[in-house]
JSON list of C-alpha atoms in Angstrom, two decimals:
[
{"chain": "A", "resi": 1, "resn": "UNK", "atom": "CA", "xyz": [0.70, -6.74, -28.34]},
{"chain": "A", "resi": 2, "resn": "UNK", "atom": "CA", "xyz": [4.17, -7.75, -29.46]},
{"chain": "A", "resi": 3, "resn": "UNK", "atom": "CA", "xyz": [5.33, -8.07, -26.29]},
{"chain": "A", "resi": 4, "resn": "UNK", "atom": "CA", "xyz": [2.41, -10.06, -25.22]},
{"chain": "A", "resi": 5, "resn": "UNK", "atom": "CA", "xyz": [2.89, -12.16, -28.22]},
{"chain": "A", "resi": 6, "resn": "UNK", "atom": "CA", "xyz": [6.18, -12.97, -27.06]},
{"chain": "A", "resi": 7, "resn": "UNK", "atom": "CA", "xyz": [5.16, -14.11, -23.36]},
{"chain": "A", "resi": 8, "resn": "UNK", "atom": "CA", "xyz": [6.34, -10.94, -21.77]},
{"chain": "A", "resi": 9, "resn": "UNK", "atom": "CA", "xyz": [4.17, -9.91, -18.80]},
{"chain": "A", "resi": 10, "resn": "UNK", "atom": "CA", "xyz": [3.17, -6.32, -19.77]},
{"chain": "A", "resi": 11, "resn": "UNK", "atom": "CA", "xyz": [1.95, -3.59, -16.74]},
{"chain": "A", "resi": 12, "resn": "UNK", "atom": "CA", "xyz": [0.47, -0.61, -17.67]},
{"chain": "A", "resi": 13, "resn": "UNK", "atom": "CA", "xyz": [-0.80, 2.82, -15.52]},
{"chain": "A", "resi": 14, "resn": "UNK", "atom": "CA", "xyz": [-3.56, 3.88, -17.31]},
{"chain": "A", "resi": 15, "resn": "UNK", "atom": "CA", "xyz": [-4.27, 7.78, -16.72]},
{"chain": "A", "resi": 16, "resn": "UNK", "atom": "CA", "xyz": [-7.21, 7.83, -19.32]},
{"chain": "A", "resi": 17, "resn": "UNK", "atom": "CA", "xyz": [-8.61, 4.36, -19.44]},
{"chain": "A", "resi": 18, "resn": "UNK", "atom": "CA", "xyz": [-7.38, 3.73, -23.06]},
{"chain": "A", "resi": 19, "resn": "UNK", "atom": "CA", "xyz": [-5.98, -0.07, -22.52]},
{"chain": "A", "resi": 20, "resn": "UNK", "atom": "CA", "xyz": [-9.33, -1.71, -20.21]},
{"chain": "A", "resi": 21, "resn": "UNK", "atom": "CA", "xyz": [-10.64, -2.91, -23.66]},
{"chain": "A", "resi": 22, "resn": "UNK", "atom": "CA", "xyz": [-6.96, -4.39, -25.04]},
{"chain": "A", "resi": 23, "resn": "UNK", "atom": "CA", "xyz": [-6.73, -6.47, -21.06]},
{"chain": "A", "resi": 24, "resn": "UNK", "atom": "CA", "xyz": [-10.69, -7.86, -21.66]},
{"chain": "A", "resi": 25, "resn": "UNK", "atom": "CA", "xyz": [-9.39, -8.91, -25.14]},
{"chain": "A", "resi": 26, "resn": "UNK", "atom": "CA", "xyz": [-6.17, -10.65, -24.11]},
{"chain": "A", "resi": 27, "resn": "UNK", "atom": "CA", "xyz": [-7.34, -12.02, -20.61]},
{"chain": "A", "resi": 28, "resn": "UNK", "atom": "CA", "xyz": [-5.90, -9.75, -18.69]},
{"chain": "A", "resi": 29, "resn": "UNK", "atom": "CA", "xyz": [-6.86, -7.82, -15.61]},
{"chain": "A", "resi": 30, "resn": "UNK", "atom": "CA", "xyz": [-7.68, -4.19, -14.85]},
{"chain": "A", "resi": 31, "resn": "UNK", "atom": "CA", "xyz": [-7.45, -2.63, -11.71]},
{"chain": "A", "resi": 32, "resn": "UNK", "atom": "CA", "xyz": [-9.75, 0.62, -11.79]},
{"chain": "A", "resi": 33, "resn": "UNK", "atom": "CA", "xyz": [-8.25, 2.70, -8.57]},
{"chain": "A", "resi": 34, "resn": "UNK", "atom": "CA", "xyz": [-10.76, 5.08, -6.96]},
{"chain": "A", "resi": 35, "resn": "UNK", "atom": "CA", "xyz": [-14.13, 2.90, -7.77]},
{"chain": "A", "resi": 36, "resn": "UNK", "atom": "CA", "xyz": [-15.73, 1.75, -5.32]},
{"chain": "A", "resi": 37, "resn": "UNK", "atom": "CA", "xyz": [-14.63, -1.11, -3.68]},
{"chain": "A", "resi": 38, "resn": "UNK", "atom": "CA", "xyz": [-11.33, -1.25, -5.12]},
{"chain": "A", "resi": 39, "resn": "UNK", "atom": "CA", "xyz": [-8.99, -1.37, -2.22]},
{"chain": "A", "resi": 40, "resn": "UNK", "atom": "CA", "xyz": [-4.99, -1.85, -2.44]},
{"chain": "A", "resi": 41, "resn": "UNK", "atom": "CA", "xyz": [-3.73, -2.91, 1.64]},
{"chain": "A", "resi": 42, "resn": "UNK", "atom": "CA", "xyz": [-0.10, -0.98, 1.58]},
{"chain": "A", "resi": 43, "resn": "UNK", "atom": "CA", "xyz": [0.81, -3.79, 4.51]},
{"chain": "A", "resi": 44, "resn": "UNK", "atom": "CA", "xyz": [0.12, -7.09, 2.16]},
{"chain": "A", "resi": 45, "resn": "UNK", "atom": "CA", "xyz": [3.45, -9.46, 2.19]},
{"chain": "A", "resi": 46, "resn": "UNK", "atom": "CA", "xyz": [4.44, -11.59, -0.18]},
{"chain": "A", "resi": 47, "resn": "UNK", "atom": "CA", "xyz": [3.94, -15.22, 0.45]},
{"chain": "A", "resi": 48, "resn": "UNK", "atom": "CA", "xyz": [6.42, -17.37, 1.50]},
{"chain": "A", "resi": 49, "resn": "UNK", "atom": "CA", "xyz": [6.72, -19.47, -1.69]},
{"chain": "A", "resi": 50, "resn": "UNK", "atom": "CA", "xyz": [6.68, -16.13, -3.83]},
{"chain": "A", "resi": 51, "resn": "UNK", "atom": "CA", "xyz": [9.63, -14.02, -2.62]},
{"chain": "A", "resi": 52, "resn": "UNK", "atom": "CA", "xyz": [12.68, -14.05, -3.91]},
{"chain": "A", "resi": 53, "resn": "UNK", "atom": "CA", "xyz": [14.13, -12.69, -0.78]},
{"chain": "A", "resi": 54, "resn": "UNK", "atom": "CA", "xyz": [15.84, -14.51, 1.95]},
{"chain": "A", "resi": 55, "resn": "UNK", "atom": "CA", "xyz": [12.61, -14.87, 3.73]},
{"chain": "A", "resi": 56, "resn": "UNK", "atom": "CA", "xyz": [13.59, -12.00, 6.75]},
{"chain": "A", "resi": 57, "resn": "UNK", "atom": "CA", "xyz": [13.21, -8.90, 5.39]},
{"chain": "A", "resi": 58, "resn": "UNK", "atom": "CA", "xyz": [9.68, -8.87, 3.87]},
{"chain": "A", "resi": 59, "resn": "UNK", "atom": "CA", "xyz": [8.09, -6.79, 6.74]},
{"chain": "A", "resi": 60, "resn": "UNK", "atom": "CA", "xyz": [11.35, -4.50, 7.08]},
{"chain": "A", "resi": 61, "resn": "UNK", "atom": "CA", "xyz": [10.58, -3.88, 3.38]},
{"chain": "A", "resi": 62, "resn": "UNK", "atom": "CA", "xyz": [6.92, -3.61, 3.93]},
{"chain": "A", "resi": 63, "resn": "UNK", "atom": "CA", "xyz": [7.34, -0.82, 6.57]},
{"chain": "A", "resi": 64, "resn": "UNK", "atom": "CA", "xyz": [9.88, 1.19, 4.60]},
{"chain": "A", "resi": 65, "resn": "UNK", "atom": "CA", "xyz": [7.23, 1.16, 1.92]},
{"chain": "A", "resi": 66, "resn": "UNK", "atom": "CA", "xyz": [4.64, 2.41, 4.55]},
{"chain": "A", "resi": 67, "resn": "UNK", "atom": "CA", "xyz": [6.86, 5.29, 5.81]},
{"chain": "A", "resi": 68, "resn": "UNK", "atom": "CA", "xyz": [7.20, 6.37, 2.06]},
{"chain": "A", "resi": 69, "resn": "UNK", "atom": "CA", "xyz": [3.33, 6.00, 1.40]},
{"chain": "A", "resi": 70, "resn": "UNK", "atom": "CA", "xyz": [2.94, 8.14, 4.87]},
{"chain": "A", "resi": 71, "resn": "UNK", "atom": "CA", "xyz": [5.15, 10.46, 3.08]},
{"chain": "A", "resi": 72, "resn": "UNK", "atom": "CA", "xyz": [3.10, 10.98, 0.17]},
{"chain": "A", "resi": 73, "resn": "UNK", "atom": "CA", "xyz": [0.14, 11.38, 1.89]},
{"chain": "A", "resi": 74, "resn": "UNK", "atom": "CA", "xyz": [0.95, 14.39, 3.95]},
{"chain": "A", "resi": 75, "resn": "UNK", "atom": "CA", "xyz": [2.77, 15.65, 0.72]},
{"chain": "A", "resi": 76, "resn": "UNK", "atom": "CA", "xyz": [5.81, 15.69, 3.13]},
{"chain": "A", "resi": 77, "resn": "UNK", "atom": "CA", "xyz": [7.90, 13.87, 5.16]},
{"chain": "A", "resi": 78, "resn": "UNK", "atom": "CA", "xyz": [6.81, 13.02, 8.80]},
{"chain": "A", "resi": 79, "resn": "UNK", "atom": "CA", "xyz": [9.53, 14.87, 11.36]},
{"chain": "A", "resi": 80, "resn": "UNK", "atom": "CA", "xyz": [11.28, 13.06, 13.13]},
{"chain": "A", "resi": 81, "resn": "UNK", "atom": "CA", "xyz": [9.65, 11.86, 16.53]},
{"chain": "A", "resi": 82, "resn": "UNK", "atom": "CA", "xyz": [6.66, 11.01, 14.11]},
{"chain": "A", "resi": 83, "resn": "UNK", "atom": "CA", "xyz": [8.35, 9.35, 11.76]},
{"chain": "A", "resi": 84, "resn": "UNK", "atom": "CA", "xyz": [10.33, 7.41, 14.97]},
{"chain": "A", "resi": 85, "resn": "UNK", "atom": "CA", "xyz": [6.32, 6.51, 16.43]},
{"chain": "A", "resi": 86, "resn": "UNK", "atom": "CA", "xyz": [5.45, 5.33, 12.31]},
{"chain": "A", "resi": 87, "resn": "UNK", "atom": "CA", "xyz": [8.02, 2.86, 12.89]},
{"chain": "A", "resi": 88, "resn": "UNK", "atom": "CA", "xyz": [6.76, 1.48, 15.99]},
{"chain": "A", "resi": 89, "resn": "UNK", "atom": "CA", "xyz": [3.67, 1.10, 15.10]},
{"chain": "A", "resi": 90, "resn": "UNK", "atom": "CA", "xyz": [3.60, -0.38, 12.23]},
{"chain": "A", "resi": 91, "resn": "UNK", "atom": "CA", "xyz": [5.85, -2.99, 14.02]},
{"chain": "A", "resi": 92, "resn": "UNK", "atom": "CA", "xyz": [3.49, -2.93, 16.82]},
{"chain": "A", "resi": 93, "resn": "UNK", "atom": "CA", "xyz": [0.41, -3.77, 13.99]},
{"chain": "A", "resi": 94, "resn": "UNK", "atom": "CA", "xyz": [2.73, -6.57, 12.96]},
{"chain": "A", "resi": 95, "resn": "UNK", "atom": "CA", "xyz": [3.04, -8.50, 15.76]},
{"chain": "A", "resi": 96, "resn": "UNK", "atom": "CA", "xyz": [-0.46, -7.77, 16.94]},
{"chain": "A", "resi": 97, "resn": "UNK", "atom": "CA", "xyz": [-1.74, -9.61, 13.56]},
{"chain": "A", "resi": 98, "resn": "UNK", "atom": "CA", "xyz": [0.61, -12.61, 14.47]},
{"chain": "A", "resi": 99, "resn": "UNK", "atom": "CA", "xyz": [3.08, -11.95, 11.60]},
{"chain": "A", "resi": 100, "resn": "UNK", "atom": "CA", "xyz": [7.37, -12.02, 12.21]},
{"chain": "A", "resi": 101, "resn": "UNK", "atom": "CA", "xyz": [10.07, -12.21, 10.12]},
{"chain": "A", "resi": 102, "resn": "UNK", "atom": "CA", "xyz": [9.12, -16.12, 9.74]},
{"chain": "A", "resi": 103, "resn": "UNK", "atom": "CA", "xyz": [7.67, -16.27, 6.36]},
{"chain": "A", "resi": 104, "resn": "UNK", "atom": "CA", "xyz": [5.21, -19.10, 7.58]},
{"chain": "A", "resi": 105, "resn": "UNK", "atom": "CA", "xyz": [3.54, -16.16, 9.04]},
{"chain": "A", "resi": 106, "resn": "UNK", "atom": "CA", "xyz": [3.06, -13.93, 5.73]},
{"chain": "A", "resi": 107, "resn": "UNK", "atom": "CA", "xyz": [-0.03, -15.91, 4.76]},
{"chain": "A", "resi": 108, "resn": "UNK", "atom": "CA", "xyz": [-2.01, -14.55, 7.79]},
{"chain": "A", "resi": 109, "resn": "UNK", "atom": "CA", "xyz": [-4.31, -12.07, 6.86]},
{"chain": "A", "resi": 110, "resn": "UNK", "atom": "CA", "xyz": [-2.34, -8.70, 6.54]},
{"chain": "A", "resi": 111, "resn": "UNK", "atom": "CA", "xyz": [-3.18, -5.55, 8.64]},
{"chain": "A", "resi": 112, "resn": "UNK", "atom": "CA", "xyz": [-4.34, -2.36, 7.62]},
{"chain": "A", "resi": 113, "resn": "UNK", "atom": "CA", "xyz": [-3.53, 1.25, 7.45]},
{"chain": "A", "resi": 114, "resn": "UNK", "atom": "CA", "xyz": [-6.35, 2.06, 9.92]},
{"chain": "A", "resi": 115, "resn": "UNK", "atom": "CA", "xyz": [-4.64, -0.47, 12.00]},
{"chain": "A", "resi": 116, "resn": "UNK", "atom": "CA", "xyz": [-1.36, 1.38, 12.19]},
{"chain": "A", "resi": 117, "resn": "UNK", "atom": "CA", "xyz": [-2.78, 4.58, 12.72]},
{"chain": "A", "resi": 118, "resn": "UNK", "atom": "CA", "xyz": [-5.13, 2.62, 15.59]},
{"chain": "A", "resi": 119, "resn": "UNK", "atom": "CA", "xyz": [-1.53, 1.85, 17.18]},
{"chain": "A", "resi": 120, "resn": "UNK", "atom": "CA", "xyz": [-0.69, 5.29, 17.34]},
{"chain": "A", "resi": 121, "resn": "UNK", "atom": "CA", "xyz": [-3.81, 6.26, 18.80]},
{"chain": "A", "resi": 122, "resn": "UNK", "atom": "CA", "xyz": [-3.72, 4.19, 21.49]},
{"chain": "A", "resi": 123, "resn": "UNK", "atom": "CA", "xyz": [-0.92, 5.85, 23.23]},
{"chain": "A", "resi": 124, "resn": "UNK", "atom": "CA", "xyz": [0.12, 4.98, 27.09]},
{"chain": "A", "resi": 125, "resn": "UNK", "atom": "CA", "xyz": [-1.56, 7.94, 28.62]},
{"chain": "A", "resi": 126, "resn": "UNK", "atom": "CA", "xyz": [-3.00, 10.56, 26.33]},
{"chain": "A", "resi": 127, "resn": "UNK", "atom": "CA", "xyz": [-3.05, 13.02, 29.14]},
{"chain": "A", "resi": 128, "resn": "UNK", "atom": "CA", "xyz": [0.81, 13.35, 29.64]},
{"chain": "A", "resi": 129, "resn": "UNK", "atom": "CA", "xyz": [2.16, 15.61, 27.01]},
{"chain": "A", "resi": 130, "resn": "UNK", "atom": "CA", "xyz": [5.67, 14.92, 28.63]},
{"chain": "A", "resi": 131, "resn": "UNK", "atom": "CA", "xyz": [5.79, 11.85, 26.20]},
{"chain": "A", "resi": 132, "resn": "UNK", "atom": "CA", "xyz": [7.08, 13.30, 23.28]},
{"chain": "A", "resi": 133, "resn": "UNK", "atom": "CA", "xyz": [7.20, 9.97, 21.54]},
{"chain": "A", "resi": 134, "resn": "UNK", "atom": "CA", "xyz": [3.40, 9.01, 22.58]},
{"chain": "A", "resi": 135, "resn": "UNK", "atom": "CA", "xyz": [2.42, 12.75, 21.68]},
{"chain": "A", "resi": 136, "resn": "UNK", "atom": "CA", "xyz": [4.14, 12.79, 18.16]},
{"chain": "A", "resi": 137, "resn": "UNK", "atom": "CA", "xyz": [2.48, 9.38, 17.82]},
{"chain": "A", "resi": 138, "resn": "UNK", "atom": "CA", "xyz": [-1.17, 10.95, 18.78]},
{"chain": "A", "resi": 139, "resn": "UNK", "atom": "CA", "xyz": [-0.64, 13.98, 16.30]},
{"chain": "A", "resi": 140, "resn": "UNK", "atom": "CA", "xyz": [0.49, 11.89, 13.01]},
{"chain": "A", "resi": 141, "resn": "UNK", "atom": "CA", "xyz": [-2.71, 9.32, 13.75]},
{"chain": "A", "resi": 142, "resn": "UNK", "atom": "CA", "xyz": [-5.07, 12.79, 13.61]},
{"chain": "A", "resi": 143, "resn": "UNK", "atom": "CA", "xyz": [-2.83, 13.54, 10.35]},
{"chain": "A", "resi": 144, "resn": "UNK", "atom": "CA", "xyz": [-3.56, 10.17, 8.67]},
{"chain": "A", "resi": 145, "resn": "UNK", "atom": "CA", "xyz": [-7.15, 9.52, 9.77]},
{"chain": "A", "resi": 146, "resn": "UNK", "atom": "CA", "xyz": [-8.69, 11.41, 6.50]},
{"chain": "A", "resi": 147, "resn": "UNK", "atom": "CA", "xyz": [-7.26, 7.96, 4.89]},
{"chain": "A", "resi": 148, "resn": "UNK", "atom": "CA", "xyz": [-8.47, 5.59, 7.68]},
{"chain": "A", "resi": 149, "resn": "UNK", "atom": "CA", "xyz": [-11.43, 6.81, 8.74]},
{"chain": "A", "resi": 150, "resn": "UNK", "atom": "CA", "xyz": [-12.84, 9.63, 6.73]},
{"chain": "A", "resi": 151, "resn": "UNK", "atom": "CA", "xyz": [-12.95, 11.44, 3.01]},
{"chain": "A", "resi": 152, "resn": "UNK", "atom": "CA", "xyz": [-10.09, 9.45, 1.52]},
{"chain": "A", "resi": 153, "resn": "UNK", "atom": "CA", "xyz": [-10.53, 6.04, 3.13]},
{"chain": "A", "resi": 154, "resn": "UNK", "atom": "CA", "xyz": [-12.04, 4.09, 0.30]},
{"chain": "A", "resi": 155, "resn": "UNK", "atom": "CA", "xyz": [-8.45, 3.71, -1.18]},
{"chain": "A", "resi": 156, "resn": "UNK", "atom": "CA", "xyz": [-7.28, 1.82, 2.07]},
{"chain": "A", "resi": 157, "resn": "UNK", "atom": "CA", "xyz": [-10.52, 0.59, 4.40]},
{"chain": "A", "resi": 158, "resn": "UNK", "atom": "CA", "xyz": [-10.22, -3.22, 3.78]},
{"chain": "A", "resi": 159, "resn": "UNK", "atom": "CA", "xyz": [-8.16, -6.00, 2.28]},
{"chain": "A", "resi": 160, "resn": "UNK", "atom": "CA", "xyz": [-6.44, -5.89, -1.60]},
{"chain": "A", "resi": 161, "resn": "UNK", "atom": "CA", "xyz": [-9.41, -6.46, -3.60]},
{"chain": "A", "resi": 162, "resn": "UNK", "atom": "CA", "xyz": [-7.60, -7.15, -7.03]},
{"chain": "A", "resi": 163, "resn": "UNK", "atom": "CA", "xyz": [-5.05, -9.50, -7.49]},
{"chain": "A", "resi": 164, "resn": "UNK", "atom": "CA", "xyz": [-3.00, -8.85, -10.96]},
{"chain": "A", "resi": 165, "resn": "UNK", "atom": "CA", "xyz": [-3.80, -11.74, -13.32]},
{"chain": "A", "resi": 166, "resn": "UNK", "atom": "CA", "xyz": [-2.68, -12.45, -16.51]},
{"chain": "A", "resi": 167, "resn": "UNK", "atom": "CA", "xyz": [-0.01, -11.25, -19.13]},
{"chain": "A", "resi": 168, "resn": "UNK", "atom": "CA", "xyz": [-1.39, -7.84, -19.13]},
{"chain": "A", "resi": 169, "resn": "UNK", "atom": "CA", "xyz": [-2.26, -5.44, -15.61]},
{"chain": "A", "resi": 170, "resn": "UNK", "atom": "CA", "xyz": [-3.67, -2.36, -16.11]},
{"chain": "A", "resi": 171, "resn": "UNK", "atom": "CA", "xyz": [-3.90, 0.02, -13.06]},
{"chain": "A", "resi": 172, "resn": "UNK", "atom": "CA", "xyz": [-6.18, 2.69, -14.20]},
{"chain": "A", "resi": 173, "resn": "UNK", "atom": "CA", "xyz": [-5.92, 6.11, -12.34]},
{"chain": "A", "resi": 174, "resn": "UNK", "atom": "CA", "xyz": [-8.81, 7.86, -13.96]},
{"chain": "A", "resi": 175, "resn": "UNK", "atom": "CA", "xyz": [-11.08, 7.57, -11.25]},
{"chain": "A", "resi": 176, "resn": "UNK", "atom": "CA", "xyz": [-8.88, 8.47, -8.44]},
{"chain": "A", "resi": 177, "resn": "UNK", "atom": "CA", "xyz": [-9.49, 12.37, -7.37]},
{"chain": "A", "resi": 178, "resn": "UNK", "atom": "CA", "xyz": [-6.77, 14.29, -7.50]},
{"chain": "A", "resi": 179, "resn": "UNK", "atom": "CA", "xyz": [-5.63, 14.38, -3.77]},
{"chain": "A", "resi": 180, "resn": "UNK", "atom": "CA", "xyz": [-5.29, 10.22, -3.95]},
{"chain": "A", "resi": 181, "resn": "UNK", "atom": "CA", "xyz": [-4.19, 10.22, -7.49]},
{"chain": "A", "resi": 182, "resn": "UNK", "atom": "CA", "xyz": [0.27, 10.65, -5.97]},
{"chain": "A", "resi": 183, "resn": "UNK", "atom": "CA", "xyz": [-0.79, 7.67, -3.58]},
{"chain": "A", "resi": 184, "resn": "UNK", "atom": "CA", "xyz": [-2.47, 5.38, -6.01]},
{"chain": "A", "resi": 185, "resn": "UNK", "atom": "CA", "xyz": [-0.04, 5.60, -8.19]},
{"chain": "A", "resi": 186, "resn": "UNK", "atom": "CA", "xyz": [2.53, 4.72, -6.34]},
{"chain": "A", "resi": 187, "resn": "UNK", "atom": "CA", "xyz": [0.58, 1.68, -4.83]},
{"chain": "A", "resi": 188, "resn": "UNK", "atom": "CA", "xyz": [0.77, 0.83, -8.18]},
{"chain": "A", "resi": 189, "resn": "UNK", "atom": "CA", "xyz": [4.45, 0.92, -8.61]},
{"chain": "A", "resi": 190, "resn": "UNK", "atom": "CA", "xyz": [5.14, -1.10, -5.85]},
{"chain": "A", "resi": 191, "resn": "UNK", "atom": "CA", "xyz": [2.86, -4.00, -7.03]},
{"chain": "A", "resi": 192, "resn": "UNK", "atom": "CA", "xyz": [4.72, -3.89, -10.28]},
{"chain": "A", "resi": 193, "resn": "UNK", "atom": "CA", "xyz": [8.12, -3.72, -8.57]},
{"chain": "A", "resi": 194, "resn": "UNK", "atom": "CA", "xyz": [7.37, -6.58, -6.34]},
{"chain": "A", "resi": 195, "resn": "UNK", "atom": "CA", "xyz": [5.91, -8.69, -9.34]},
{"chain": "A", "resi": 196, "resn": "UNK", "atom": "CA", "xyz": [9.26, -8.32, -11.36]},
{"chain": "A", "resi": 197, "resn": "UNK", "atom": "CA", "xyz": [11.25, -8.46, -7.64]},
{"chain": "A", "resi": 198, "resn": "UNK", "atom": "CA", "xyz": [9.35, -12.26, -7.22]},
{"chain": "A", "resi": 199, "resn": "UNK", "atom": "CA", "xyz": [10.40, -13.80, -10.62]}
]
């Protein structure tokens, strides 16, 4: 309350739900992870006005975020030829959605995770196994699909839901199960980070 009382923006993860009742008293907003409908896209970009970047590196950052999130995930690292297919997908998902390096183009609706792993999916010829790349591709999209298409999806399955308003976020974690609970919390990070990273 200090803080607040100074105009510092305050963000909070909330394991236990204790600080929902302190953000309805000061006008702030929480952001209750694993209820439903709460979605957080991993591939949202910052808007042109909002960055503090030089306006080219947005989706470069955005990916390198993905690869991490696609990290945590599979509670490891992707090997290499998957990791090398990540990349060119989420590229691929990019460009598909009409968005570049320009940051005119960072208002345009972003894609999703489902869309990436869609990418990979949709290999050249799903027959020919001599495609390493296209095969490694094919393999991490069956990996990832528990968070695009099936027991884990509600995390991911549609646009950022919640935007953080106010002097005080809370990201509460207490309703994420414990297989989503890594991910969501680093989703949360990264908003924070990029809040700070755009003053």
């Amino acid at each position: 309350l200090r803080s607040l009382f100074e105009g510092v923006r305050v963000a909070v993860i909330d394991p236990e739900d204790e600080y929902p009742a302190l953000a309805d008293a000061v006008g702030g907003t929480t952001i209750r992870l694993g209820m439903p409908g709460v979605r957080v896209n991993p591939l949202d970009l910052p808007t042109a006005a909002s960055t503090r970047a030089s306006g080219t590196d947005a989706v470069t950052r955005r990916a390198l975020f993905v690869h991490t999130l696609v990290a945590v995930l599979l509670g490891q690292p992707p090997a290499p030829e998957e990791a090398a297919a990540l990349d060119t997908a989420i590229a691929a998902t990019y460009a598909r959605a009409g968005i570049t390096d320009d940051p005119a183009t960072w208002g345009r609706p972003a894609p999703l995770l489902a869309d990436v792993v869609a990418c990979l999916e949709s290999a050249t010829d799903p027959t020919d196994q001599t495609n390493t790349a296209d095969a490694a591709g094919r393999t991490l999209a069956v990996r990832l699909r528990p968070w695009t298409h099936g027991s884990f999806k509600g995390l991911f399955d549609g646009p950022t839901t919640t935007t953080p308003g106010g002097r005080l976020t809370v990201w509460s974690v207490r309703h994420l199960p414990d297989e989503l609970r890594a991910a969501g919390i680093l989703l949360a990070l990264d908003a924070i980070w990029r809040d700070v990273d755009t003053d």
